[in-house]
PDB file of C-alpha atoms in Angstrom:
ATOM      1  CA  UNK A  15       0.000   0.000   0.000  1.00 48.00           C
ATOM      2  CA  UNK A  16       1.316   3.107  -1.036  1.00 66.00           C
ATOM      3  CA  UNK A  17       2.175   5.815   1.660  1.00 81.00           C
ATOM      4  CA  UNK A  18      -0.708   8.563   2.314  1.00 87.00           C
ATOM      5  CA  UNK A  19       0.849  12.417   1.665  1.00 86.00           C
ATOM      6  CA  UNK A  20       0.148  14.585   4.571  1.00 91.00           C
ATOM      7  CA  UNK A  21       0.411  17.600   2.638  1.00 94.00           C
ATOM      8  CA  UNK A  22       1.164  19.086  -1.429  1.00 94.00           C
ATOM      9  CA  UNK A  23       2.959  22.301  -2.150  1.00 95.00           C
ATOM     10  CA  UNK A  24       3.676  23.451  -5.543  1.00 94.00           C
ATOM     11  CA  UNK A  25       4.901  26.256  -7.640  1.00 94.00           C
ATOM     12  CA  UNK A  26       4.845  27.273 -11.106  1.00 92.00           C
ATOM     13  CA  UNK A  27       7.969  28.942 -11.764  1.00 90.00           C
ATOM     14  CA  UNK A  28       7.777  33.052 -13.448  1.00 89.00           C
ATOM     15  CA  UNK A  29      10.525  35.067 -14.167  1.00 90.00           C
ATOM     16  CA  UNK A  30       9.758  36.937 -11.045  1.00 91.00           C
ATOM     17  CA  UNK A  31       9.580  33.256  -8.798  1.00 92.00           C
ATOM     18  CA  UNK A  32      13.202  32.773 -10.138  1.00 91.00           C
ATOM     19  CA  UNK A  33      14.334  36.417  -9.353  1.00 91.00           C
ATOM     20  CA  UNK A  34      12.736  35.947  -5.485  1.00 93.00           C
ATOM     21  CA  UNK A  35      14.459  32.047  -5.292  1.00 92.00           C
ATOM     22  CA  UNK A  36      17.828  33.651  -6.332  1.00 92.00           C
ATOM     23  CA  UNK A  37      17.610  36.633  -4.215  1.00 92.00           C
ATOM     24  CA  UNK A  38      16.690  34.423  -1.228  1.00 91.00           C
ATOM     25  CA  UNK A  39      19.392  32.549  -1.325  1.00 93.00           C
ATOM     26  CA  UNK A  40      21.992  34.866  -1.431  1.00 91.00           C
ATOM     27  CA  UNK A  41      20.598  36.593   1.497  1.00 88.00           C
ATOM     28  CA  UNK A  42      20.363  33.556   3.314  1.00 87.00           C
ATOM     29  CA  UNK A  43      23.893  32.166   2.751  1.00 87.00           C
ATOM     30  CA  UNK A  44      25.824  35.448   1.493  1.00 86.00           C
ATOM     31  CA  UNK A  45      24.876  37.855   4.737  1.00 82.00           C
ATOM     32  CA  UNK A  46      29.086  38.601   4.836  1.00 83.00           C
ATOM     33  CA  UNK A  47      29.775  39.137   1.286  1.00 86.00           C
ATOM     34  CA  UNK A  48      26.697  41.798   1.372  1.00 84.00           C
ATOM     35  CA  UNK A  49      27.771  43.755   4.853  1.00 85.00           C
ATOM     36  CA  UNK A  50      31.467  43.629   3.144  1.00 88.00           C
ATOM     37  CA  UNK A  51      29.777  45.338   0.132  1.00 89.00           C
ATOM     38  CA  UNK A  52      27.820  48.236   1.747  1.00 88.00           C
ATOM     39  CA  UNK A  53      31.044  48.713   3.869  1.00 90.00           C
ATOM     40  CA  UNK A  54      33.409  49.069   1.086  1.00 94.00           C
ATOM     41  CA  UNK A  55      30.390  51.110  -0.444  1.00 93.00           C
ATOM     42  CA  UNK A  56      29.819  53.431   2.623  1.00 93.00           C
ATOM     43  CA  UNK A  57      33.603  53.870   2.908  1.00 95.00           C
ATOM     44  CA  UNK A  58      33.887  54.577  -1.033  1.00 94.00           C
ATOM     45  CA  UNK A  59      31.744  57.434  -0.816  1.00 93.00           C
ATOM     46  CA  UNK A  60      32.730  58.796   3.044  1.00 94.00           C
ATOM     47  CA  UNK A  61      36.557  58.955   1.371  1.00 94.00           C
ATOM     48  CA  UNK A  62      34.473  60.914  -1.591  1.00 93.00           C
ATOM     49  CA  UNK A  63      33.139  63.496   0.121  1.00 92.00           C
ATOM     50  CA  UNK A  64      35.712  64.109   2.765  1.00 92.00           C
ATOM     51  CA  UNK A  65      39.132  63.941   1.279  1.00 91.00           C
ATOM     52  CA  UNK A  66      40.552  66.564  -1.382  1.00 92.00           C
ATOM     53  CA  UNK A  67      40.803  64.930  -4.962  1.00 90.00           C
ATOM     54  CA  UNK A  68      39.886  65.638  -8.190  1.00 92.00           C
ATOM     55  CA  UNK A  69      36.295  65.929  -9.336  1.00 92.00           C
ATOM     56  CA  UNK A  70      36.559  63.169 -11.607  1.00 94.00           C
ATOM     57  CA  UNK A  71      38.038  60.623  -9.192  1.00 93.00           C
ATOM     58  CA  UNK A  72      35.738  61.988  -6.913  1.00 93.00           C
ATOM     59  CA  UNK A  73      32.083  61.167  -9.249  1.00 93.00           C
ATOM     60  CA  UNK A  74      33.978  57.671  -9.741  1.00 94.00           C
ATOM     61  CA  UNK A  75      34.259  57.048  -6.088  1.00 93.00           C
ATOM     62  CA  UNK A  76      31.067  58.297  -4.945  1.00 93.00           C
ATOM     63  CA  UNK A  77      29.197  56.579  -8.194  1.00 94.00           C
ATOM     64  CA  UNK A  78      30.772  53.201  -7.551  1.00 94.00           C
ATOM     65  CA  UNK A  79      30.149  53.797  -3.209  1.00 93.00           C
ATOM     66  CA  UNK A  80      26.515  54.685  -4.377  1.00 91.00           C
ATOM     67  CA  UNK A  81      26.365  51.387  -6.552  1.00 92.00           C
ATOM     68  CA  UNK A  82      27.867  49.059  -3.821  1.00 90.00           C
ATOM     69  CA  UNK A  83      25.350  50.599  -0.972  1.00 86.00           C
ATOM     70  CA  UNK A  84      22.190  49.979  -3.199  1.00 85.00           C
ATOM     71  CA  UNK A  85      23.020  46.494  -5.306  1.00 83.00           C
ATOM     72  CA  UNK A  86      23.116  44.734  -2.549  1.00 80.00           C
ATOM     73  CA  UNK A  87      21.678  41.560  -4.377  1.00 82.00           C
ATOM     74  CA  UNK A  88      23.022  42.291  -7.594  1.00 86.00           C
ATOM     75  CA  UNK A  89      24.417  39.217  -7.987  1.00 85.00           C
ATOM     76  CA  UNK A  90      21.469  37.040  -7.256  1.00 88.00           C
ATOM     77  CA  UNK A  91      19.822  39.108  -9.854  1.00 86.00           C
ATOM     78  CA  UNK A  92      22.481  38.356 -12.603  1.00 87.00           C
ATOM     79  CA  UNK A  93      21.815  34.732 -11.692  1.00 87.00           C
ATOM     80  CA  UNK A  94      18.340  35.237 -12.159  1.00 87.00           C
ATOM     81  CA  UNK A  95      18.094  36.130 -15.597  1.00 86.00           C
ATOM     82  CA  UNK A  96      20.725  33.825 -16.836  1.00 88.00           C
ATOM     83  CA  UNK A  97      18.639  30.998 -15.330  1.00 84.00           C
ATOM     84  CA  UNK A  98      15.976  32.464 -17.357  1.00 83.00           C
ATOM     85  CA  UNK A  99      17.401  32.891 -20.463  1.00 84.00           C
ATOM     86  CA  UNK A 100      19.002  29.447 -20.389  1.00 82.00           C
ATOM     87  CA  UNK A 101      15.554  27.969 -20.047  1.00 78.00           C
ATOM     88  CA  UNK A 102      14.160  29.975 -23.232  1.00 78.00           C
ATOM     89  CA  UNK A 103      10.965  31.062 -20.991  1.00 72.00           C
ATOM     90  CA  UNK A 104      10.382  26.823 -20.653  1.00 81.00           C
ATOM     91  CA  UNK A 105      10.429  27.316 -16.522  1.00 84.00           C
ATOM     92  CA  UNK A 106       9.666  24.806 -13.956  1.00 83.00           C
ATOM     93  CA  UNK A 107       6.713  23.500 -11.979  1.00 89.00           C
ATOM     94  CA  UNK A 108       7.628  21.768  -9.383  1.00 93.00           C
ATOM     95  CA  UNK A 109       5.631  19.657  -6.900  1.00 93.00           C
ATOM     96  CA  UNK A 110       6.569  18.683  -3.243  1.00 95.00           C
ATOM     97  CA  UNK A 111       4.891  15.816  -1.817  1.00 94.00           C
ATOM     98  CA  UNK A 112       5.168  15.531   2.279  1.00 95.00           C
ATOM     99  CA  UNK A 113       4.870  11.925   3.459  1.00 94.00           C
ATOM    100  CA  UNK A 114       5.724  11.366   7.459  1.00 92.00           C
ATOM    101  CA  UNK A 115       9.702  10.325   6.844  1.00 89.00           C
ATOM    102  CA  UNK A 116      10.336  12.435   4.119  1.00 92.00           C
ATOM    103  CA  UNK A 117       9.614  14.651   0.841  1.00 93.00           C
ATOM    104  CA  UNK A 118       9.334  13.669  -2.493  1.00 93.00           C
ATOM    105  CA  UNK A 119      10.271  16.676  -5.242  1.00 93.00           C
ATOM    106  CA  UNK A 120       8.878  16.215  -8.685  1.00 91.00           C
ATOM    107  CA  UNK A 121       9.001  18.752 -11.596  1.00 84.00           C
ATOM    108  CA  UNK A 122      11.942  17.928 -14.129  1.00 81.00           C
ATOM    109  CA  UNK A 123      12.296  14.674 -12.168  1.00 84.00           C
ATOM    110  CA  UNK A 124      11.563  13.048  -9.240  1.00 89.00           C
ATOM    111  CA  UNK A 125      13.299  12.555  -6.142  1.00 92.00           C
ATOM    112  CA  UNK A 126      13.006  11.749  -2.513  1.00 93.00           C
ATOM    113  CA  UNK A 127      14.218  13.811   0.336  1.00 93.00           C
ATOM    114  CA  UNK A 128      14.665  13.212   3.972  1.00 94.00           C
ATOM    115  CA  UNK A 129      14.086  15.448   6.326  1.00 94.00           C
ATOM    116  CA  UNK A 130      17.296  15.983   8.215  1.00 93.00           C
ATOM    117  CA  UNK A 131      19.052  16.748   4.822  1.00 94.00           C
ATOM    118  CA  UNK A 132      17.586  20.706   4.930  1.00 94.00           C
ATOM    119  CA  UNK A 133      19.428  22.945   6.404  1.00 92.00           C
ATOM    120  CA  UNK A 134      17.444  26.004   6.792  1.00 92.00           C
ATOM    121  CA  UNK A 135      13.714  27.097   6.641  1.00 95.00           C
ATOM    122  CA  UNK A 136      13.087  30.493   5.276  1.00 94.00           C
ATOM    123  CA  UNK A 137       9.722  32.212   4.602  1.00 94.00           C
ATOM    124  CA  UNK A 138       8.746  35.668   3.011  1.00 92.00           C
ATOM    125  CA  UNK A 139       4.866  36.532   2.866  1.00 92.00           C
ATOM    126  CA  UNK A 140       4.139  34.126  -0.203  1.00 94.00           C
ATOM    127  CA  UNK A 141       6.489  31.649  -0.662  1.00 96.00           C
ATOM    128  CA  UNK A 142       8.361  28.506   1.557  1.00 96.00           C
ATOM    129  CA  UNK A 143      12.007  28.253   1.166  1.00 96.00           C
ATOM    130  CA  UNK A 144      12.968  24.932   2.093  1.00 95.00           C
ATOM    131  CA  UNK A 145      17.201  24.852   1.890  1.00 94.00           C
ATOM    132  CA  UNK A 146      19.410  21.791   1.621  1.00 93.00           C
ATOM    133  CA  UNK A 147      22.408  24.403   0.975  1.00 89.00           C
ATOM    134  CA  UNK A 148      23.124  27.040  -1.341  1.00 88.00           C
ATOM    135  CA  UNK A 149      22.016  26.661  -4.604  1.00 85.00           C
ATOM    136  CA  UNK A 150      19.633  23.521  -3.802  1.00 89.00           C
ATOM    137  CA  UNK A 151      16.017  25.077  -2.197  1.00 91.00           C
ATOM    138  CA  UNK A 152      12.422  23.512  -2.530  1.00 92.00           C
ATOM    139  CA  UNK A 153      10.501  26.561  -2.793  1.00 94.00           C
ATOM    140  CA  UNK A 154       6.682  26.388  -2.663  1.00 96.00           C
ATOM    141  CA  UNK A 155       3.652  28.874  -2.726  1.00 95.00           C
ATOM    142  CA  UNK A 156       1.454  29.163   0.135  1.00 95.00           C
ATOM    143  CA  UNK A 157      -1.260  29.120  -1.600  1.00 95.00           C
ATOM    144  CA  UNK A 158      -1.103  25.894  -3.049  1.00 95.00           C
ATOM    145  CA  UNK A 159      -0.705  24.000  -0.084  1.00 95.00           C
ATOM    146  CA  UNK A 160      -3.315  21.204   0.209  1.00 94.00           C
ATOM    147  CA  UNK A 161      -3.814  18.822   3.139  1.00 92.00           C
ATOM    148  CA  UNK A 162      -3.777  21.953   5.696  1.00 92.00           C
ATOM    149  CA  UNK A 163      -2.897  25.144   5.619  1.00 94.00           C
ATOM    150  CA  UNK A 164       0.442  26.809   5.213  1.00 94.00           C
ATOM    151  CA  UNK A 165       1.054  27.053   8.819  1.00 95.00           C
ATOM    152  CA  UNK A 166       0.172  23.436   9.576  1.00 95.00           C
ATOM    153  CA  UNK A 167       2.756  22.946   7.172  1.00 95.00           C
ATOM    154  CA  UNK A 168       5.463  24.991   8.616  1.00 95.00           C
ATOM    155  CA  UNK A 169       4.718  22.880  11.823  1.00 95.00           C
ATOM    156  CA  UNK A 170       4.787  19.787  10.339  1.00 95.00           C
ATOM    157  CA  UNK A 171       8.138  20.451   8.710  1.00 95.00           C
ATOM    158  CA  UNK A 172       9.831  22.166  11.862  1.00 95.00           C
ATOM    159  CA  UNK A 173       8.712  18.968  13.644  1.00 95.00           C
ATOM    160  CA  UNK A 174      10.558  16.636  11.588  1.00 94.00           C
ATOM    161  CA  UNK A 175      13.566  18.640  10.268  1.00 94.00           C
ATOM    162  CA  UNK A 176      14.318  19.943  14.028  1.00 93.00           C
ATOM    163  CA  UNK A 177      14.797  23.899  12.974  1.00 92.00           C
ATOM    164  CA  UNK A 178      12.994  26.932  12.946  1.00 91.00           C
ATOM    165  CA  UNK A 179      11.152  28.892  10.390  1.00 93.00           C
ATOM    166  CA  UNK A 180      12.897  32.158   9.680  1.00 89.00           C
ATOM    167  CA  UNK A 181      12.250  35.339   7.940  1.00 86.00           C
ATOM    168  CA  UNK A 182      15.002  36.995   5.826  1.00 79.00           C
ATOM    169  CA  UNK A 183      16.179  40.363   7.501  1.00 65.00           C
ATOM    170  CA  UNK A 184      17.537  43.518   6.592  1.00 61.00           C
ATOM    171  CA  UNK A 185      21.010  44.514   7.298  1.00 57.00           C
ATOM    172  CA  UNK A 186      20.265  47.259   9.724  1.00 54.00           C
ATOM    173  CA  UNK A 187      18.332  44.646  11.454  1.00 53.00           C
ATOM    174  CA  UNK A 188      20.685  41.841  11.866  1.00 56.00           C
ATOM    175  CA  UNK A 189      21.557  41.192  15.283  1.00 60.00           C
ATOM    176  CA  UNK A 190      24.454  39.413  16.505  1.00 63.00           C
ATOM    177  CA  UNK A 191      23.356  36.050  15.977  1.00 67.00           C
ATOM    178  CA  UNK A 192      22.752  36.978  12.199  1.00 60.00           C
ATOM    179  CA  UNK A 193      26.704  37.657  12.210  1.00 61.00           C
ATOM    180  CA  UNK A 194      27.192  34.601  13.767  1.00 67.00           C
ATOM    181  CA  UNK A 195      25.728  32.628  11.129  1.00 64.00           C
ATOM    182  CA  UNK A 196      27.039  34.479   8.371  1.00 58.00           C
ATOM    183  CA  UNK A 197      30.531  34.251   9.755  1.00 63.00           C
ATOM    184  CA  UNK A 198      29.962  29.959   9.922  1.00 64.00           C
ATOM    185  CA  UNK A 199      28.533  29.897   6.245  1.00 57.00           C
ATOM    186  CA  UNK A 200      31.596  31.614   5.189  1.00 54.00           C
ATOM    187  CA  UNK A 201      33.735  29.301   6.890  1.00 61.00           C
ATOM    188  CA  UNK A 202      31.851  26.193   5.521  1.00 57.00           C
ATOM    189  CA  UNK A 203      33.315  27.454   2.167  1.00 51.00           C
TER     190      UNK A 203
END
């Protein structure tokens, strides 16, 4: 007898799905390499508009601090559209089954996922980012959870991956526990 799901997620993949996945995960594991940015940025355009130079050097400086302050996820972005212009506008769905041991993924393929492989659980106001690592997420849409609602999922998958649903913050809001996590995913590499 086959085993009974206990809940569905899916999501049809747009180019803005892809944009949000990307930018995700570069928040999630690339807190450092953003902080170092706006630093470098901040101190760019501080050195700018306090030290004698030319005007020239001193537009380059300030343009490029500017840049570095506000492109904070630039990169995730760049990632973004080359993952959609390598697919031709042929994106994804994908489909993730919950059984009571583990997950099964389907989309452009099927596989089977245990629970104590994810590593982190993020969530924004529309989507579920389930993480294995950088670069490998099962992201679903709230509203197409079946079985329950989105919140008795989150429970059900907190309860058998052992972490905690978190929400993405901003930099001026990261506390020191933030930096503590960004400074161990930067080790990791």
């Amino acid at each position: 007898m086959a085993e009974k799901a206990k809940f569905v997620g899916s999501i049809q993949h747009t180019e803005d799905t892809l944009q949000r996945l990307f930018k995700t995960e570069y928040r999630t594991y690339k807190q450092l390499r953003i902080l170092i940015r706006m630093v470098i940025g901040f101190a760019l355009a501080a050195l700018a508009l306090t030290t004698e130079m030319s005007t020239v050097l001193q537009g380059i400086l300030l343009l490029v601090g500017c840049w570095l302050l506000v492109s904070r996820d630039f990169p995730a972005a760049v990632q973004a559209d080359k993952a959609v212009d390598g697919r031709k506008g042929n994106l994804p769905q994908n489909v993730c089954t919950f059984f009571k041991g583990s997950l099964q993924l389907s989309g452009e393929g099927t596989m089977r996922l245990e629970y104590s492989r994810f590593q982190r659980l993020i969530e924004d106001n529309e989507y579920l980012y389930l993480f294995l690592g950088p670069k490998s997420v099962c992201m679903i849409d709230k509203a197409t959870v079946e079985g329950g609602s989105a919140e008795d999922l989150k429970e059900f998958v907190a309860q058998r991956t052992g972490l905690s649903w978190r929400r993405n913050r901003s930099l001026l809001s990261m506390n020191l526990t933030d930096l503590r996590q960004a400074l161990q995913d930067h080790r990791k590499r």
